[in-house]
Short mmCIF file of C-alpha atoms in Angstrom, two decimals:
data_model
loop_
_atom_site.label_atom_id
_atom_site.label_comp_id
_atom_site.label_asym_id
_atom_site.label_seq_id
_atom_site.Cartn_x
_atom_site.Cartn_y
_atom_site.Cartn_z
CA ASP X 1 -6.75 19.84 0.13
CA GLY X 2 -3.44 18.08 -0.31
CA GLY X 3 -3.38 14.62 -1.76
CA ILE X 4 -2.60 12.32 -4.64
CA THR X 5 -4.67 12.13 -7.79
CA GLN X 6 -4.61 9.35 -10.33
CA SER X 7 -6.26 9.35 -13.69
CA PRO X 8 -8.13 7.83 -15.27
CA LYS X 9 -10.03 5.73 -12.74
CA TYR X 10 -10.76 3.06 -15.34
CA LEU X 11 -8.67 2.36 -18.44
CA PHE X 12 -9.16 -0.12 -21.24
CA ARG X 13 -6.39 -1.08 -23.59
CA LYS X 14 -6.09 -3.33 -26.57
CA GLU X 15 -3.32 -5.87 -26.63
CA GLY X 16 -0.13 -4.47 -28.15
CA GLN X 17 -0.80 -0.89 -27.10
CA ASN X 18 1.20 1.18 -24.66
CA VAL X 19 -0.76 3.17 -22.09
CA THR X 20 0.26 5.84 -19.58
CA LEU X 21 -1.23 6.20 -16.10
CA SER X 22 -1.09 9.60 -14.46
CA CYS X 23 -0.09 10.31 -10.86
CA GLU X 24 0.10 13.81 -9.38
CA GLN X 25 0.72 14.89 -5.78
CA ASN X 26 0.52 18.30 -4.14
CA LEU X 27 1.96 17.18 -0.79
CA ASN X 28 5.47 18.42 -1.63
CA HIS X 29 6.75 14.88 -1.07
CA ASP X 30 10.16 13.86 -2.36
CA ALA X 31 9.53 10.15 -2.83
CA MET X 32 6.93 8.51 -5.09
CA TYR X 33 6.02 4.90 -5.80
CA TRP X 34 4.00 2.72 -8.15
CA TYR X 35 2.39 -0.52 -6.97
CA ARG X 36 0.42 -3.20 -8.68
CA GLN X 37 -2.43 -5.00 -6.91
CA ASP X 38 -3.92 -8.27 -8.11
CA PRO X 39 -6.97 -9.99 -6.58
CA GLY X 40 -6.14 -11.82 -3.37
CA GLN X 41 -2.58 -10.52 -3.32
CA GLY X 42 -0.76 -7.80 -1.53
CA LEU X 43 0.84 -4.85 -3.27
CA ARG X 44 3.94 -5.32 -5.37
CA LEU X 45 6.36 -2.48 -6.04
CA ILE X 46 6.92 -1.62 -9.70
CA TYR X 47 9.11 1.51 -9.57
CA TYR X 48 10.04 4.15 -7.05
CA SER X 49 11.62 7.58 -7.17
CA GLN X 50 13.55 9.16 -4.34
CA ILE X 51 13.82 12.58 -5.93
CA VAL X 52 13.22 14.42 -9.19
CA ASN X 53 15.06 12.98 -12.23
CA ASP X 54 15.82 9.76 -10.39
CA PHE X 55 13.97 6.45 -10.28
CA GLN X 56 14.73 2.83 -9.48
CA LYS X 57 13.23 -0.52 -10.42
CA GLY X 58 11.13 -2.28 -7.85
CA ASP X 59 10.30 -5.96 -7.65
CA ILE X 60 8.29 -6.26 -10.89
CA ALA X 61 9.57 -3.56 -13.27
CA GLU X 62 9.63 -5.63 -16.46
CA GLY X 63 7.23 -4.25 -19.05
CA TYR X 64 6.84 -0.89 -17.29
CA SER X 65 8.58 2.47 -17.56
CA VAL X 66 8.41 5.73 -15.58
CA SER X 67 9.69 9.29 -15.60
CA ARG X 68 10.14 11.91 -12.87
CA GLU X 69 10.65 15.25 -14.56
CA LYS X 70 8.70 17.20 -11.95
CA LYS X 71 8.48 16.72 -8.21
CA GLU X 72 4.70 16.45 -8.26
CA SER X 73 4.35 14.02 -11.17
CA PHE X 74 5.32 10.36 -11.63
CA PRO X 75 3.59 8.82 -14.68
CA LEU X 76 3.72 5.08 -15.32
CA THR X 77 3.71 3.61 -18.84
CA VAL X 78 2.52 0.06 -19.25
CA THR X 79 4.15 -1.20 -22.41
CA SER X 80 3.15 -3.99 -24.76
CA ALA X 81 5.99 -6.02 -23.26
CA GLN X 82 4.03 -6.44 -20.02
CA LYS X 83 2.53 -9.89 -20.41
CA ASN X 84 -0.33 -9.62 -17.95
CA PRO X 85 -1.14 -5.95 -17.42
CA THR X 86 -4.73 -6.24 -16.21
CA ALA X 87 -4.58 -5.08 -12.59
CA PHE X 88 -5.28 -2.26 -10.16
CA TYR X 89 -2.43 0.27 -10.10
CA LEU X 90 -1.73 2.42 -7.06
CA CYS X 91 0.53 5.43 -6.80
CA ALA X 92 1.92 6.56 -3.45
CA SER X 93 4.21 9.22 -2.03
CA SER X 94 6.13 9.86 1.16
CA ARG X 95 7.73 12.95 2.60
CA GLU X 96 11.34 11.89 2.33
CA TRP X 97 13.50 8.98 1.40
CA GLY X 98 15.46 6.90 3.86
CA SER X 99 13.29 6.98 6.94
CA SER X 100 11.08 4.06 7.80
CA TYR X 101 8.98 6.28 10.06
CA ASN X 102 7.32 8.13 7.22
CA GLU X 103 4.00 6.83 6.11
CA GLN X 104 3.12 6.46 2.47
CA PHE X 105 0.05 8.24 1.13
CA PHE X 106 -1.88 6.48 -1.59
CA GLY X 107 -3.92 7.70 -4.53
CA PRO X 108 -7.35 6.25 -5.40
CA GLY X 109 -5.93 3.90 -8.04
CA THR X 110 -6.42 3.15 -11.74
CA ARG X 111 -8.00 -0.09 -12.86
CA LEU X 112 -6.47 -1.20 -16.15
CA THR X 113 -8.15 -3.84 -18.26
CA VAL X 114 -6.62 -5.30 -21.39
CA LEU X 115 -9.22 -6.33 -23.93
CA GLY S 1 14.25 -11.09 3.30
CA ASN S 2 11.47 -9.23 5.05
CA SER S 3 7.97 -10.70 4.89
CA VAL S 4 4.51 -10.32 6.40
CA THR S 5 1.95 -13.06 7.00
CA GLN S 6 -1.70 -12.28 7.60
CA MET S 7 -4.63 -14.49 8.43
CA GLU S 8 -6.71 -15.40 5.42
CA GLY S 9 -10.17 -14.00 5.05
CA PRO S 10 -12.85 -13.25 4.75
CA VAL S 11 -13.54 -12.53 8.36
CA THR S 12 -17.30 -12.31 8.83
CA LEU S 13 -18.68 -10.65 11.96
CA SER S 14 -21.90 -9.19 13.25
CA GLU S 15 -22.03 -5.53 14.21
CA GLU S 16 -20.59 -4.83 17.69
CA ALA S 17 -18.51 -8.02 17.69
CA PHE S 18 -14.84 -8.07 18.72
CA LEU S 19 -12.30 -8.11 15.91
CA THR S 20 -8.84 -9.62 15.74
CA ILE S 21 -6.83 -9.87 12.54
CA ASN S 22 -3.51 -11.65 13.04
CA CYS S 23 -0.27 -10.41 11.53
CA THR S 24 3.21 -11.82 12.01
CA TYR S 25 6.40 -10.68 10.38
CA THR S 26 9.93 -11.71 9.56
CA ALA S 27 12.54 -8.98 9.41
CA THR S 28 16.10 -8.21 10.26
CA GLY S 29 16.62 -5.52 12.83
CA TYR S 30 13.74 -3.42 14.08
CA PRO S 31 11.22 -2.56 11.38
CA SER S 32 8.34 -0.12 11.57
CA LEU S 33 4.91 -1.77 11.36
CA PHE S 34 1.74 -0.48 9.75
CA TRP S 35 -1.90 -1.33 9.22
CA TYR S 36 -3.53 0.05 6.08
CA VAL S 37 -7.22 -0.15 5.17
CA GLN S 38 -8.68 -0.29 1.66
CA TYR S 39 -12.37 0.41 1.10
CA PRO S 40 -13.99 -0.97 -2.06
CA GLY S 41 -12.65 0.64 -5.22
CA GLU S 42 -10.30 2.96 -3.37
CA GLY S 43 -6.62 3.32 -2.56
CA LEU S 44 -5.04 2.46 0.76
CA GLN S 45 -5.26 4.63 3.85
CA LEU S 46 -2.93 4.40 6.81
CA LEU S 47 -4.91 3.16 9.80
CA LEU S 48 -2.16 3.05 12.44
CA LYS S 49 1.54 2.48 12.90
CA ALA S 50 4.18 1.55 15.48
CA THR S 51 7.86 2.22 15.16
CA LYS S 52 9.43 0.35 18.08
CA ALA S 53 8.84 -2.63 20.32
CA ASP S 54 5.91 -2.37 22.77
CA ASP S 55 4.52 0.67 20.96
CA LYS S 56 0.75 0.64 20.58
CA GLY S 57 -0.74 2.26 17.51
CA SER S 58 -4.38 3.32 17.68
CA ASN S 59 -6.93 5.09 15.50
CA LYS S 60 -10.71 5.07 15.08
CA GLY S 61 -11.10 2.42 17.79
CA PHE S 62 -8.53 0.09 16.21
CA GLU S 63 -5.39 -0.89 18.11
CA ALA S 64 -2.25 -2.92 17.45
CA THR S 65 0.78 -3.53 19.66
CA TYR S 66 4.29 -4.13 18.32
CA ARG S 67 5.36 -7.42 19.95
CA LYS S 68 9.00 -8.14 19.23
CA GLU S 69 9.10 -11.36 21.23
CA THR S 70 6.35 -12.92 19.11
CA THR S 71 7.09 -10.86 15.95
CA SER S 72 3.43 -9.91 15.78
CA PHE S 73 1.28 -6.84 15.19
CA HIS S 74 -2.30 -8.06 15.54
CA LEU S 75 -5.13 -5.63 14.75
CA GLU S 76 -8.01 -5.41 17.24
CA LYS S 77 -11.23 -3.49 17.66
CA GLY S 78 -13.66 -3.89 20.50
CA SER S 79 -16.89 -3.28 18.58
CA VAL S 80 -16.98 -3.33 14.79
CA GLN S 81 -19.43 -1.41 12.63
CA VAL S 82 -20.81 -2.12 9.18
CA SER S 83 -18.70 0.78 7.93
CA ASP S 84 -15.53 -1.11 8.95
CA SER S 85 -16.09 -3.58 6.12
CA ALA S 86 -12.93 -3.32 4.03
CA VAL S 87 -9.64 -5.06 3.28
CA TYR S 88 -6.93 -4.64 5.90
CA PHE S 89 -3.23 -4.88 5.04
CA CYS S 90 -0.39 -5.37 7.47
CA ALA S 91 2.95 -3.97 6.29
CA LEU S 92 6.48 -3.39 7.47
CA SER S 93 9.30 -1.06 6.53
CA GLY S 94 12.89 -1.78 7.34
CA ARG S 95 15.19 0.80 8.77
CA GLY S 96 16.78 3.23 6.37
CA PHE S 97 14.70 2.17 3.38
CA GLN S 98 11.19 3.20 2.56
CA LYS S 99 10.15 0.07 0.76
CA LEU S 100 6.94 -1.25 2.28
CA VAL S 101 6.42 -5.02 2.37
CA PHE S 102 2.73 -5.92 2.46
CA GLY S 103 0.78 -8.92 3.59
CA THR S 104 -1.85 -10.34 1.23
CA GLY S 105 -4.69 -8.52 2.98
CA THR S 106 -7.65 -9.71 5.03
CA ARG S 107 -11.17 -8.90 3.98
CA LEU S 108 -13.56 -7.98 6.80
CA LEU S 109 -17.31 -8.23 6.29
CA VAL S 110 -19.56 -6.81 9.02
CA SER S 111 -23.28 -7.49 8.88
CA PRO S 112 -26.00 -5.51 10.70
#
């Protein structure tokens, strides 16, 4: 079945450590996204990628980095510069960039906790 | 800029009750509107969408109508089930750009 996988489901990190969250899709989608979700808040966009080898900062990119070396993969690194990284992270994809008609498909999420 | 406002939750209902979750938006032009649902511990799933004024999106007994005159996209269901308990997000996407703008979400709790 086609879909988006994220791993791990739960992740614990010590302060000062970088950590990488995995996101893989087999939907053949061009565009991919990373969101952060905090309790009682909506989703906030961290980074997005329209196509392979291209990515753009979203609304809250500070302290995060991404890469898009393959169409199906869009890993997110949470660096030690991110001041409050404990959150639920969601990866999404959509078929193509530039059309507001395309829905975004979401992965199951990774819950990151900084100890 | 674009924004979405949802009613605060939680919304607590008994099984078979009628559901309305209000959503209003601010946007330039003619955005597309979406309702997503998030079950506990999971990602978001698209519930329904509408891409132009007066369109009605529907799925699994849920409905929402794109009302341009009131800039609203209220979610309704005639008879809720316990399995509908989840968080519901209203979202919009402006033309020509895939960035989704989300509301803060409304938690629905349905009791037997």
